[in-house]
Amino acid sequence: MKKIFLILLFTFLTLNKGFAATATGEATEYEITMKKVELCSDSACATAVIVGEKDLAADIAAADAGATVGNYASTAGIPAGTYSHIRITISRTIQITGTVVISGSSSCFTDGGTDNVADNLLVTTATAASSTSMYLVNDDKYKVGSGDTSAENITIGYTNPTYASSMSVSGDNAVMIYELTEPYTRLLKAPVIKVSFNTENAVGCEDTTADVMWVEEPYVSISIQ
């Protein structure tokens, strides 16, 4: 059976590392809400086929996350043809439990707070990680210590993602387009989607003056068979 492999990275941000006290850490909970998955025959997804469109919460840090996401929707209705890209729509709200070790004596923890919104990063003083509703913030520059937009210390942008062909955030949604490592041609048999994840570096922190945290990118591997 021919296998088509797709390697994805949800590339959420670009960090200006002018401040040395910065690191990423593991998210033991990373619950996304998938909203739509489409296969496309071009890089702009001008011609797209909807694989599934519904809200599905999936903790991609969990052991069974691949099966949950892989079964997002039936692939039986995908029409015959060749597809080169995939477009994924998720909610900008992500439920995260995470810890970042900056150095041997300094760590950041998600705190269960509600201050991480569209124009503000998460500010935390927690000493242990708890489940927190985090948000993919606006394309903007943020201040160390407070996480607001009153200074230009931390740059978060979506125009040049590393692994996605394109990414955008608007309203409550984030939309990513990824190129398949080789085109997938649908013939008679419905494809099977298999997914694996890694959230070891899925949350970030900067602690020059106070702990400020943000959503980082989980590694995602998808195979279509």
XYZ file of C-alpha atoms in Angstrom:
225
model
C 0.000 0.000 0.000
C 1.374 3.396 -0.914
C 1.978 5.715 2.015
C 1.968 9.489 1.797
C 3.760 11.134 4.729
C 3.095 14.628 5.951
C 5.189 16.317 8.607
C 3.519 19.322 10.229
C 4.475 21.818 12.861
C 1.871 24.183 14.214
C 4.147 27.184 13.919
C 2.574 29.740 16.165
C 5.174 32.361 16.865
C 8.509 33.950 16.221
C 10.306 35.025 19.379
C 12.748 37.926 19.495
C 15.361 36.411 21.774
C 17.040 39.649 22.753
C 16.320 38.563 26.321
C 18.410 35.610 27.448
C 15.995 34.280 30.082
C 13.883 32.397 27.562
C 13.107 28.697 27.114
C 10.465 26.206 26.035
C 9.072 23.315 28.009
C 6.717 20.365 28.030
C 2.959 20.589 27.975
C 1.446 17.572 29.716
C -1.947 18.826 28.548
C -2.413 20.523 25.166
C -6.068 20.409 24.240
C -6.937 21.947 20.901
C -10.361 22.274 19.323
C -10.323 21.211 15.703
C -12.960 22.900 13.551
C -12.259 21.962 9.955
C -9.863 19.822 7.904
C -9.576 20.221 4.126
C -7.483 18.626 1.407
C -6.348 20.993 -1.331
C -5.044 20.621 -4.864
C -2.986 23.842 -4.754
C -0.868 25.809 -2.270
C -3.467 28.541 -1.791
C -6.231 25.971 -1.221
C -8.297 27.687 -3.896
C -9.649 24.231 -4.688
C -10.398 22.413 -1.448
C -12.385 19.381 -0.351
C -13.751 19.359 3.177
C -12.738 16.177 5.003
C -14.594 17.165 8.146
C -16.174 20.229 9.735
C -17.145 20.015 13.388
C -15.781 20.981 16.778
C -13.642 18.220 18.266
C -11.598 18.686 21.435
C -8.394 16.646 21.424
C -5.642 16.636 24.024
C -2.665 16.064 21.740
C -0.404 15.447 24.762
C -2.429 12.315 25.560
C -1.338 8.840 24.534
C -4.436 8.261 22.385
C -4.381 11.671 20.691
C -3.390 10.267 17.312
C -6.383 7.973 17.169
C -8.722 10.765 18.292
C -7.557 13.228 15.634
C -7.140 10.561 12.954
C -10.802 9.659 13.390
C -11.936 13.292 13.148
C -14.117 12.504 10.137
C -14.790 9.827 7.584
C -12.568 9.936 4.507
C -14.971 7.876 2.409
C -16.434 10.937 0.710
C -13.157 12.371 -0.554
C -13.477 12.529 -4.348
C -10.913 10.966 -6.641
C -8.084 13.317 -7.467
C -4.631 14.470 -6.462
C -4.079 16.601 -3.360
C -0.904 18.511 -2.532
C -1.818 20.482 0.613
C -3.924 20.275 3.740
C -5.670 23.155 5.492
C -6.504 22.904 9.189
C -8.702 25.269 11.184
C -8.515 25.231 14.976
C -9.728 27.438 17.796
C -7.252 30.026 19.053
C -8.082 28.894 22.598
C -5.894 25.995 23.772
C -6.094 24.336 27.197
C -2.550 23.831 28.461
C -0.799 22.469 31.532
C 2.899 23.165 31.149
C 6.226 23.785 32.841
C 9.278 25.587 31.471
C 12.671 25.297 33.145
C 14.628 28.488 32.430
C 17.639 27.386 34.496
C 18.344 25.026 37.347
C 16.754 27.372 39.865
C 14.127 29.134 37.744
C 10.963 27.632 36.291
C 7.643 28.894 34.926
C 4.290 27.192 35.414
C 0.885 27.674 33.846
C -1.304 29.044 36.606
C -4.967 28.642 35.693
C -5.254 32.383 35.088
C -7.376 34.179 32.518
C -5.056 37.020 31.490
C -3.774 35.342 28.279
C -6.106 36.948 25.734
C -5.788 38.242 22.174
C -3.461 41.112 23.133
C -1.778 39.820 26.305
C 0.510 36.910 27.155
C 0.091 34.836 30.334
C 1.730 36.341 33.434
C 2.244 33.770 36.184
C 3.694 33.481 39.669
C 2.639 29.853 40.146
C 4.948 27.287 41.768
C 3.207 24.281 40.193
C 1.492 23.803 36.834
C -2.282 23.831 36.544
C -4.633 23.624 33.581
C -4.884 27.025 31.891
C -6.920 28.412 29.024
C -4.259 29.945 26.769
C -4.754 31.901 23.563
C -2.940 32.350 20.270
C -2.351 36.070 20.595
C -2.458 38.681 17.857
C 0.453 39.264 15.496
C 2.176 41.962 17.586
C 5.027 42.852 19.960
C 4.769 42.232 23.699
C 6.494 43.513 26.834
C 8.588 41.354 29.165
C 7.217 41.174 32.683
C 3.658 42.241 31.872
C 2.947 40.490 28.558
C 1.035 43.478 27.189
C 1.702 45.513 24.045
C 3.265 48.557 25.730
C 6.825 47.576 24.679
C 8.458 45.647 21.827
C 10.429 42.886 23.557
C 8.733 39.677 22.395
C 7.657 39.494 18.754
C 4.870 37.134 17.792
C 4.143 36.790 14.084
C 2.541 34.374 11.661
C 3.685 35.615 8.242
C 6.738 33.351 7.915
C 6.010 30.016 9.562
C 8.818 27.478 9.454
C 6.868 24.393 8.409
C 3.458 25.612 7.287
C 3.042 27.146 3.861
C 0.947 29.845 5.495
C -0.760 30.653 8.759
C -3.235 33.275 9.880
C -5.308 34.121 12.942
C -8.618 35.925 12.728
C -11.573 36.127 15.069
C -11.633 32.956 17.142
C -9.772 30.786 14.607
C -6.272 29.915 13.482
C -5.836 28.516 9.964
C -2.723 26.681 8.732
C -1.915 25.334 5.264
C 0.744 22.625 4.966
C 2.330 21.045 1.899
C 2.283 17.272 1.694
C 5.754 15.788 1.300
C 4.434 14.312 -1.940
C 1.004 14.600 -3.567
C -1.656 12.148 -2.448
C -3.824 10.610 -5.183
C -7.197 9.282 -4.101
C -8.248 6.253 -6.091
C -10.937 3.765 -5.075
C -10.083 2.977 -1.447
C -10.780 5.556 1.251
C -7.529 6.766 2.827
C -6.609 6.129 6.462
C -5.179 9.082 8.376
C -2.651 8.316 11.126
C -1.353 11.035 13.458
C 1.327 11.296 16.144
C 2.316 14.268 18.323
C 5.106 15.559 20.540
C 4.509 18.358 23.058
C 7.928 18.390 24.765
C 8.520 22.011 23.720
C 4.935 23.213 23.363
C 4.936 26.128 25.828
C 7.381 29.027 26.167
C 8.435 31.421 28.919
C 10.497 34.590 29.393
C 11.420 35.607 32.958
C 13.669 38.678 32.811
C 11.469 40.594 35.262
C 8.495 38.251 35.759
C 7.288 34.953 34.290
C 5.497 35.513 30.973
C 4.272 32.463 29.056
C 2.846 31.760 25.602
C 1.697 28.924 23.365
C 4.517 27.182 21.504
C 4.415 24.753 18.611
C 3.776 21.032 19.050
C 5.331 18.578 16.616
C 2.735 16.732 14.536
C 3.331 13.828 12.146
C 0.509 12.678 9.851
C 0.534 9.767 7.442
C -2.178 9.148 4.850
C -2.322 5.551 3.681
